[in-house]
CSV table of C-alpha atoms and ligand atoms in Angstrom, one decimal:
chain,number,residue,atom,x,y,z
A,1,UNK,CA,145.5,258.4,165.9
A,2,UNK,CA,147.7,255.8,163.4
A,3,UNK,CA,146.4,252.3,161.5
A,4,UNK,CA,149.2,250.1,162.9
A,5,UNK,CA,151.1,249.0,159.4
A,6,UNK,CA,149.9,245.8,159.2
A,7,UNK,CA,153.3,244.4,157.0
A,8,UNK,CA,155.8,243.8,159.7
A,9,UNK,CA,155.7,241.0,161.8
A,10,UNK,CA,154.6,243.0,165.0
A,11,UNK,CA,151.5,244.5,162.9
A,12,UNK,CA,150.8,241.2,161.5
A,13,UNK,CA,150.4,239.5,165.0
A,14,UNK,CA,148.7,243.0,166.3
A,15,UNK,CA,145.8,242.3,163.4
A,16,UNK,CA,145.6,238.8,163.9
A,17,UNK,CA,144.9,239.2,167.5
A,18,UNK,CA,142.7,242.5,167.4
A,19,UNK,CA,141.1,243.5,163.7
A,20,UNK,CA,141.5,239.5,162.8
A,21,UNK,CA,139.8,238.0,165.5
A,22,UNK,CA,136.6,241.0,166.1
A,23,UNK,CA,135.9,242.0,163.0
A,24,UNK,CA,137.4,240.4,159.9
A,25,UNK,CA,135.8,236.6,160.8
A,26,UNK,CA,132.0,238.4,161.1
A,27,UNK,CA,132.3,240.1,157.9
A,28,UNK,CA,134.0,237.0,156.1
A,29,UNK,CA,131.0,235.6,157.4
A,30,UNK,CA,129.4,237.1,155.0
A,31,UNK,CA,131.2,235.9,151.7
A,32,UNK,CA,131.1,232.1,153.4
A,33,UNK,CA,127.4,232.2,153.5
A,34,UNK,CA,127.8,232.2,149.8
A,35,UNK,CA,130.4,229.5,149.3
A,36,UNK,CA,128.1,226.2,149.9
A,37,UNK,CA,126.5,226.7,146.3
A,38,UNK,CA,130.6,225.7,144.7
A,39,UNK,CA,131.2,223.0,147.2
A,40,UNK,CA,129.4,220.4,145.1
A,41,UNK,CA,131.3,219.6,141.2
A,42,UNK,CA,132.6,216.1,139.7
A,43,UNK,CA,135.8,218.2,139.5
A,44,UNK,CA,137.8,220.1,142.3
A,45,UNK,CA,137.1,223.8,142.1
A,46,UNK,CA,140.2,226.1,142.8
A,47,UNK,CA,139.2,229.2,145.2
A,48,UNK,CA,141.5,232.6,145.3
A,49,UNK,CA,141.6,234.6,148.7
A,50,UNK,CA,143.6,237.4,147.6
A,51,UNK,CA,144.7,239.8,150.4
A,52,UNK,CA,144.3,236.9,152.3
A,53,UNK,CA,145.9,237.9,155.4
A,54,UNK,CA,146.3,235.9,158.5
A,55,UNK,CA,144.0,233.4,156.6
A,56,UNK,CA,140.6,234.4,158.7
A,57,UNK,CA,138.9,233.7,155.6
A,58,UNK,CA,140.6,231.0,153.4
A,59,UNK,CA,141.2,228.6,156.3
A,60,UNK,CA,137.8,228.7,157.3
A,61,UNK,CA,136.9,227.6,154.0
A,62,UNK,CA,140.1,225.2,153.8
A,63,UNK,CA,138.7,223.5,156.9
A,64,UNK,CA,134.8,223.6,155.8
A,65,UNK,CA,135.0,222.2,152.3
A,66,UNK,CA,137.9,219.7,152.0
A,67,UNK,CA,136.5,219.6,148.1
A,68,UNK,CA,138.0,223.2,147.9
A,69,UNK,CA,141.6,223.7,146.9
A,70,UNK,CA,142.5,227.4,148.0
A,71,UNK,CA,145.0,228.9,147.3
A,72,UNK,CA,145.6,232.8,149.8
A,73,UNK,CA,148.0,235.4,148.8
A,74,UNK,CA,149.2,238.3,150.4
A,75,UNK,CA,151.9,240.7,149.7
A,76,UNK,CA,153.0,240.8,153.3
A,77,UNK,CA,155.4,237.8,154.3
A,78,UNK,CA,154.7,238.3,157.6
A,79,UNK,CA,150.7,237.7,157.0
A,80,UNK,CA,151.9,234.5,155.0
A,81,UNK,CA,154.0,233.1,157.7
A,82,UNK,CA,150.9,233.0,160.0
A,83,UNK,CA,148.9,231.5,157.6
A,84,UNK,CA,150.7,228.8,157.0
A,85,UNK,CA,151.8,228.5,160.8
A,86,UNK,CA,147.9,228.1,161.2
A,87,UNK,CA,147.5,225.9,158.3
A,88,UNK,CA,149.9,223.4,159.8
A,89,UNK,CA,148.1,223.3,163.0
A,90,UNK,CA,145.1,222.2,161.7
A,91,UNK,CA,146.8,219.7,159.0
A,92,UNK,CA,145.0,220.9,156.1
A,93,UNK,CA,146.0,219.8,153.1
A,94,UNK,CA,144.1,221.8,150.2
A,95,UNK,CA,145.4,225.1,150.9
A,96,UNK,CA,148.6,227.0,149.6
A,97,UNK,CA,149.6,230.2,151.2
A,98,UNK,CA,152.2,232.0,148.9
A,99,UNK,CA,153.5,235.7,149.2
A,100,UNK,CA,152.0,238.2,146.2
A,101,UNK,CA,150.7,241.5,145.1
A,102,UNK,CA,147.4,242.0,143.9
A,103,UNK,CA,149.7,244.3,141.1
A,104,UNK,CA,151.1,240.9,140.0
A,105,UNK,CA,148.8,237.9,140.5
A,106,UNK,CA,151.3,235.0,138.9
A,107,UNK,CA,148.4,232.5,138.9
A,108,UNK,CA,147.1,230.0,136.5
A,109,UNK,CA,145.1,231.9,133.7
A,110,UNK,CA,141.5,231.1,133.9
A,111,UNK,CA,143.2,229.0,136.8
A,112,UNK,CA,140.2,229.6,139.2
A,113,UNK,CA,135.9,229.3,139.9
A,114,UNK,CA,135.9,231.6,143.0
A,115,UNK,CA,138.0,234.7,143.5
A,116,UNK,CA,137.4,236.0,147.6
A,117,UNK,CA,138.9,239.3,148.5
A,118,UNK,CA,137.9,240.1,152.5
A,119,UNK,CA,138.2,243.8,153.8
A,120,UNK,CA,141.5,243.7,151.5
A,121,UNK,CA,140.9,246.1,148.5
A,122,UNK,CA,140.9,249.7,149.7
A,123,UNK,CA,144.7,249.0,150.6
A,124,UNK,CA,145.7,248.0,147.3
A,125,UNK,CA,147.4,250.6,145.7
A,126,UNK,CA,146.4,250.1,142.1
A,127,UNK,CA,143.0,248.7,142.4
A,128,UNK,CA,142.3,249.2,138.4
A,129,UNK,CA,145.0,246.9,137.6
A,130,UNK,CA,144.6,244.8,140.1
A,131,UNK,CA,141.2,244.1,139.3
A,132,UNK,CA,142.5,243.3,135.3
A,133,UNK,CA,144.6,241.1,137.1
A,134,UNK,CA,142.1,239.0,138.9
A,135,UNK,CA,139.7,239.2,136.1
A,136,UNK,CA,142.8,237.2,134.5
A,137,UNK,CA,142.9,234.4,136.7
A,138,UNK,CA,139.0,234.0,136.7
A,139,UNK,CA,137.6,231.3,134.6
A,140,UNK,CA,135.0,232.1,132.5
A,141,UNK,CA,132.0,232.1,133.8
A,142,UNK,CA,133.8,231.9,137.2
A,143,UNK,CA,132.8,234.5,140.2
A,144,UNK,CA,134.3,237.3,142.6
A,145,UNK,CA,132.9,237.8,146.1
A,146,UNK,CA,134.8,241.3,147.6
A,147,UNK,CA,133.7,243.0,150.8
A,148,UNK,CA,134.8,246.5,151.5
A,149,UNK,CA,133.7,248.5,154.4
A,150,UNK,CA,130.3,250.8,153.5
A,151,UNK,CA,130.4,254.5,154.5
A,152,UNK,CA,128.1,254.0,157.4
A,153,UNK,CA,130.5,252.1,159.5
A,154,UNK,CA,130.8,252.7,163.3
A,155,UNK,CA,128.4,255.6,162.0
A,156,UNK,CA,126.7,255.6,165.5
A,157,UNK,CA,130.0,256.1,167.3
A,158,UNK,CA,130.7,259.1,164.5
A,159,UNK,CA,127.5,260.6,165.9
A,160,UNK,CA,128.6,260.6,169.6
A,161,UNK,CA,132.2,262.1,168.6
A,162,UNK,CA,130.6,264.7,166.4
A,163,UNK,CA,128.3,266.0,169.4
A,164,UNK,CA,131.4,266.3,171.9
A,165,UNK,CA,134.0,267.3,169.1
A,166,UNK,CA,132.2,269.1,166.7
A,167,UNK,CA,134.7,269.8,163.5
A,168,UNK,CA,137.1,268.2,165.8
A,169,UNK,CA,135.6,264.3,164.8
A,170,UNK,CA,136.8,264.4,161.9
A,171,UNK,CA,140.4,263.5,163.0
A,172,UNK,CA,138.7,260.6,164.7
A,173,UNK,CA,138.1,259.2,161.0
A,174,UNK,CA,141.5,257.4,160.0
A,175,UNK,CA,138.9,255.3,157.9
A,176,UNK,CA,137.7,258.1,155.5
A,177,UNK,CA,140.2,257.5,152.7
A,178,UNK,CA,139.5,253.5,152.9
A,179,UNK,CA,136.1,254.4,152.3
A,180,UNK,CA,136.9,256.7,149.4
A,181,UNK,CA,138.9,253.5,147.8
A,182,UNK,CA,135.9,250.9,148.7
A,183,UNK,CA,133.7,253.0,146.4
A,184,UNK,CA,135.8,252.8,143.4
A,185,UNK,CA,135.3,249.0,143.5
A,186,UNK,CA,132.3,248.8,141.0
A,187,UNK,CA,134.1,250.5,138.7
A,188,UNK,CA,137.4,248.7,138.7
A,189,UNK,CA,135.3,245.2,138.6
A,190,UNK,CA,133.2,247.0,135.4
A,191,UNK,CA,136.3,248.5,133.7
A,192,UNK,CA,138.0,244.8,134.1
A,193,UNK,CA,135.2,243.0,132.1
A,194,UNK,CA,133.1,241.4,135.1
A,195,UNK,CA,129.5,241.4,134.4
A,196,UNK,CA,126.5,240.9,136.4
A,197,UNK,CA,127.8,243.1,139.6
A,198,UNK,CA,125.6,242.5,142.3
A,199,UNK,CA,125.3,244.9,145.4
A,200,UNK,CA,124.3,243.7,149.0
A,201,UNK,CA,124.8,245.7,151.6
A,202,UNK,CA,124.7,244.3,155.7
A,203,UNK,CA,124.5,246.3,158.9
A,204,UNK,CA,126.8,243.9,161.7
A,205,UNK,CA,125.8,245.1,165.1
A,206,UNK,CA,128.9,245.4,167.9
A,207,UNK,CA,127.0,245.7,171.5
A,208,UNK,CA,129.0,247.5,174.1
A,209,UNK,CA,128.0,247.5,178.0
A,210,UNK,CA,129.5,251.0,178.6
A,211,UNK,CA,131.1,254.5,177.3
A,212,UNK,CA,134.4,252.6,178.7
A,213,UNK,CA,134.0,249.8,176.5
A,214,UNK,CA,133.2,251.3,173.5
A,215,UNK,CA,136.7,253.7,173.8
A,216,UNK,CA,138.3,250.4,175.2
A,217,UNK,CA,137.4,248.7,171.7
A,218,UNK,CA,138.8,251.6,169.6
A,219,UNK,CA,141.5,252.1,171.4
A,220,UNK,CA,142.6,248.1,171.2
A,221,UNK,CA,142.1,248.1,167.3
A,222,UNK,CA,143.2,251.4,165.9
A,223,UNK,CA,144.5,253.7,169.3
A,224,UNK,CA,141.6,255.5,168.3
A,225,UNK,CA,142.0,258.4,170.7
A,226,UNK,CA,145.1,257.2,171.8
A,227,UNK,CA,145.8,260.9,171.5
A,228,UNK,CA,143.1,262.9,172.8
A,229,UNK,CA,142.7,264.6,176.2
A,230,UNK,CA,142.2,262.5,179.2
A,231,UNK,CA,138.9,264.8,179.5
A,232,UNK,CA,137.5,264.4,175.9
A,233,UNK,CA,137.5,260.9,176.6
A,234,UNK,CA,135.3,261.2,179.8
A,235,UNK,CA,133.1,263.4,178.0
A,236,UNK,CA,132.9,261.0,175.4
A,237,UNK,CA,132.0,257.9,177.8
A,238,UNK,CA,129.7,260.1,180.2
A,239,UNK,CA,127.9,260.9,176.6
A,240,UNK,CA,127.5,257.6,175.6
A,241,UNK,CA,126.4,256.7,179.1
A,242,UNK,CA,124.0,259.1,179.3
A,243,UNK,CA,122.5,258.5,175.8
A,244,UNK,CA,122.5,254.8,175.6
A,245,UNK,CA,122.2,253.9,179.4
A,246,UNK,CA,121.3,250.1,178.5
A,247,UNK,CA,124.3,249.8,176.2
A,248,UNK,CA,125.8,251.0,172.9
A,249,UNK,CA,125.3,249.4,170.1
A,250,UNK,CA,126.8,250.4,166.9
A,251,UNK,CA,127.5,248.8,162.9
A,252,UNK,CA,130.0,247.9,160.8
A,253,UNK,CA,128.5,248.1,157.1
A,254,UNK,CA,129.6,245.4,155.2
A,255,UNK,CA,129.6,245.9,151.3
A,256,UNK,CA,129.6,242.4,149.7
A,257,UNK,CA,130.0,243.0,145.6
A,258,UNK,CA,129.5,240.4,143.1
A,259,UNK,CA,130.3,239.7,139.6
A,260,UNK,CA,131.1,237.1,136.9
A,261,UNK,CA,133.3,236.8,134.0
A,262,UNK,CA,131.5,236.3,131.3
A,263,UNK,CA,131.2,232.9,129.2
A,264,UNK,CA,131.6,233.8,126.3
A,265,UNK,CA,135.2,234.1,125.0
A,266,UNK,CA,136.2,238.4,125.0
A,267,UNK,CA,136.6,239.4,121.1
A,268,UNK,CA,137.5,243.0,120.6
A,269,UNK,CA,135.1,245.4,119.3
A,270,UNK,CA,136.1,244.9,115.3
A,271,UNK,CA,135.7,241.6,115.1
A,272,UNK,CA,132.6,241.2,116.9
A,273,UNK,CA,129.5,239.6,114.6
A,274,UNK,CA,127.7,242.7,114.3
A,275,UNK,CA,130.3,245.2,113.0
A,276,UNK,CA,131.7,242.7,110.5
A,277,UNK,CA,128.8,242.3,109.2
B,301,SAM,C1,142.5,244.5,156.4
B,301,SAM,S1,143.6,243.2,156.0
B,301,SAM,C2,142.4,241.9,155.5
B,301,SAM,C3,143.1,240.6,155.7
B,301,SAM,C4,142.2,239.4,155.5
B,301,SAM,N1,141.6,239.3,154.2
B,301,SAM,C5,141.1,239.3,156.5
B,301,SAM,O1,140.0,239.0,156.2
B,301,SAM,O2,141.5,239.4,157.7
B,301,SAM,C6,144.3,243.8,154.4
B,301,SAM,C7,145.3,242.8,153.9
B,301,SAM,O3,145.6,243.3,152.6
B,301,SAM,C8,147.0,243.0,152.3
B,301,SAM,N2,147.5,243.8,151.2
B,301,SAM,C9,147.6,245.2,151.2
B,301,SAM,N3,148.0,245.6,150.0
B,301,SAM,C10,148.1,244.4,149.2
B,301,SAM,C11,148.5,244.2,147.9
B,301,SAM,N4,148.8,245.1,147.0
B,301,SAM,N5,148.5,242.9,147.4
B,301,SAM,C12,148.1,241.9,148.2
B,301,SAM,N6,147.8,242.1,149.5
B,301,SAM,C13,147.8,243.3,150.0
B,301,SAM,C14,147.6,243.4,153.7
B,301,SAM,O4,148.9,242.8,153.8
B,301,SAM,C15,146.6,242.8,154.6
B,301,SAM,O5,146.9,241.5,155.0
């Protein structure tokens, strides 16, 4: 069981065509049904997609709301190159695909009104200061829209492996330490400064006709399995089969946090009214 690496140009074609076009669009989805509210200002609003990617979320947006000017970072060059690649295809003009680290986020200060980050955060390896870092580039009273993947994704599949694997399942979870990363997002957008953090949580249903199709999926995405025994992975159709035998439908949990930087201009703690009084 591996998560391709994502940075070289193999991976970043493999996600395009597999985690990039099944899952990430549904769940940015679920950050654009948010977007339409900072489409309409006198002025040109500037819009961050940071982790951005193949660009499954900020050339949707590109494309949607010509008032938008985004600009989508990654720190793989690969990811960057298909991006733009894409972005020339569709001749869009308001969108600037540039290679960065979320450790590093050489931006305008206060530069930008919407901050996106789609599926990218649990793979950041300092989220902390990465959050400082976009709570930098965040103008004040500006907002952050991140999605992580909730604990109780592909939770029905889980359920299946458990019964035929027992103990065994838990190999079957490359996804456990992402989830242990997702969770430390409220924390790292609090510790930052952002206020007014906001929680939603979405169930996205994936229907499968078969046992067949459901391993098929895995194995496509993540070679989940790729490893197992020929016979664990009949038993694990045949229990599928036999469970759901109208089809299998299982969830990805989409976390979609919120928050603002606040209007107010930050003073530190001595000089604040109060305590010179
Ligand atoms: C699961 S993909 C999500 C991509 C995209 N947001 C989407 O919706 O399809 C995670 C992305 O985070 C990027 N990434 C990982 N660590 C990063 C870092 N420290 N700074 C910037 N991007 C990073 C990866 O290169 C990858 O493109």
């Amino acid at each position: 069981m591996r998560i391709p690496n994502f940075k070289s140009e193999e991976g970043s074609i493999l996600y395009k065509n597999t985690v990039g076009r099944l899952i990430s669009p549904r769940v940015a989805q679920v950050i654009l049904s948010r977007i339409a509210p900072y489409e309409t200002s006198p002025t040109r609003r500037n819009v961050l997609d940071l982790g951005c990617g193949p660009g499954v979320l900020s050339l949707s947006i590109a494309a949607q709301y010509p008032q938008l000017m985004v600009t989508a970072v990654d720190s793989s060059n690969s990811m960057i190159a298909l991006g733009q690649e894409e972005a020339a295809k569709q001749n869009l003009s308001n969108i600037d695909f540039r290679t960065m680290g979320a450790e590093k986020i050489d931006l305008e200060p206060e530069g930008y009104d919407l901050v996106l980050c789609n599926l990218a955060f649990p793979f950041f390896s300092h989220p902390f200061d990465s959050m400082r870092e976009v709570h930098e580039v965040v103008r004040p009273g500006g907002t952050v829209f991140f999605t992580v993947p909730g604990r109780r994704t592909w939770e029905e599949f889980f359920d299946v492996t458990t019964l035929v694997l027992g103990d065994m399942a838990m190999m079957a979870k490359p996804f456990q330490s992402k989830f242990t990363q997702a969770e430390v997002l409220p924390n790292a957008m609090a510790a930052a400064g952002f206020g007014k953090l906001e929680e939603v949580r979405t169930r996205l249903p994936f229907h499968f006709e078969s046992g067949q199709a459901v391993l098929d999926f895995f194995s496509e995405l993540f070679h989940l399995l790729d490893y197992a025994p020929e016979d664990t992975k009949a038993e694990m159709i045949s229990a599928i089969d036999q469970g759901h035998p109208n089809g299998f439908t299982m969830h990805y949990e989409v976390v979609l946090l919120s928050a603002q930087r606040s209007q107010m201009p930050e003073t530190s703690p001595e000089l604040t009214p109060s305590l010179v009084w």
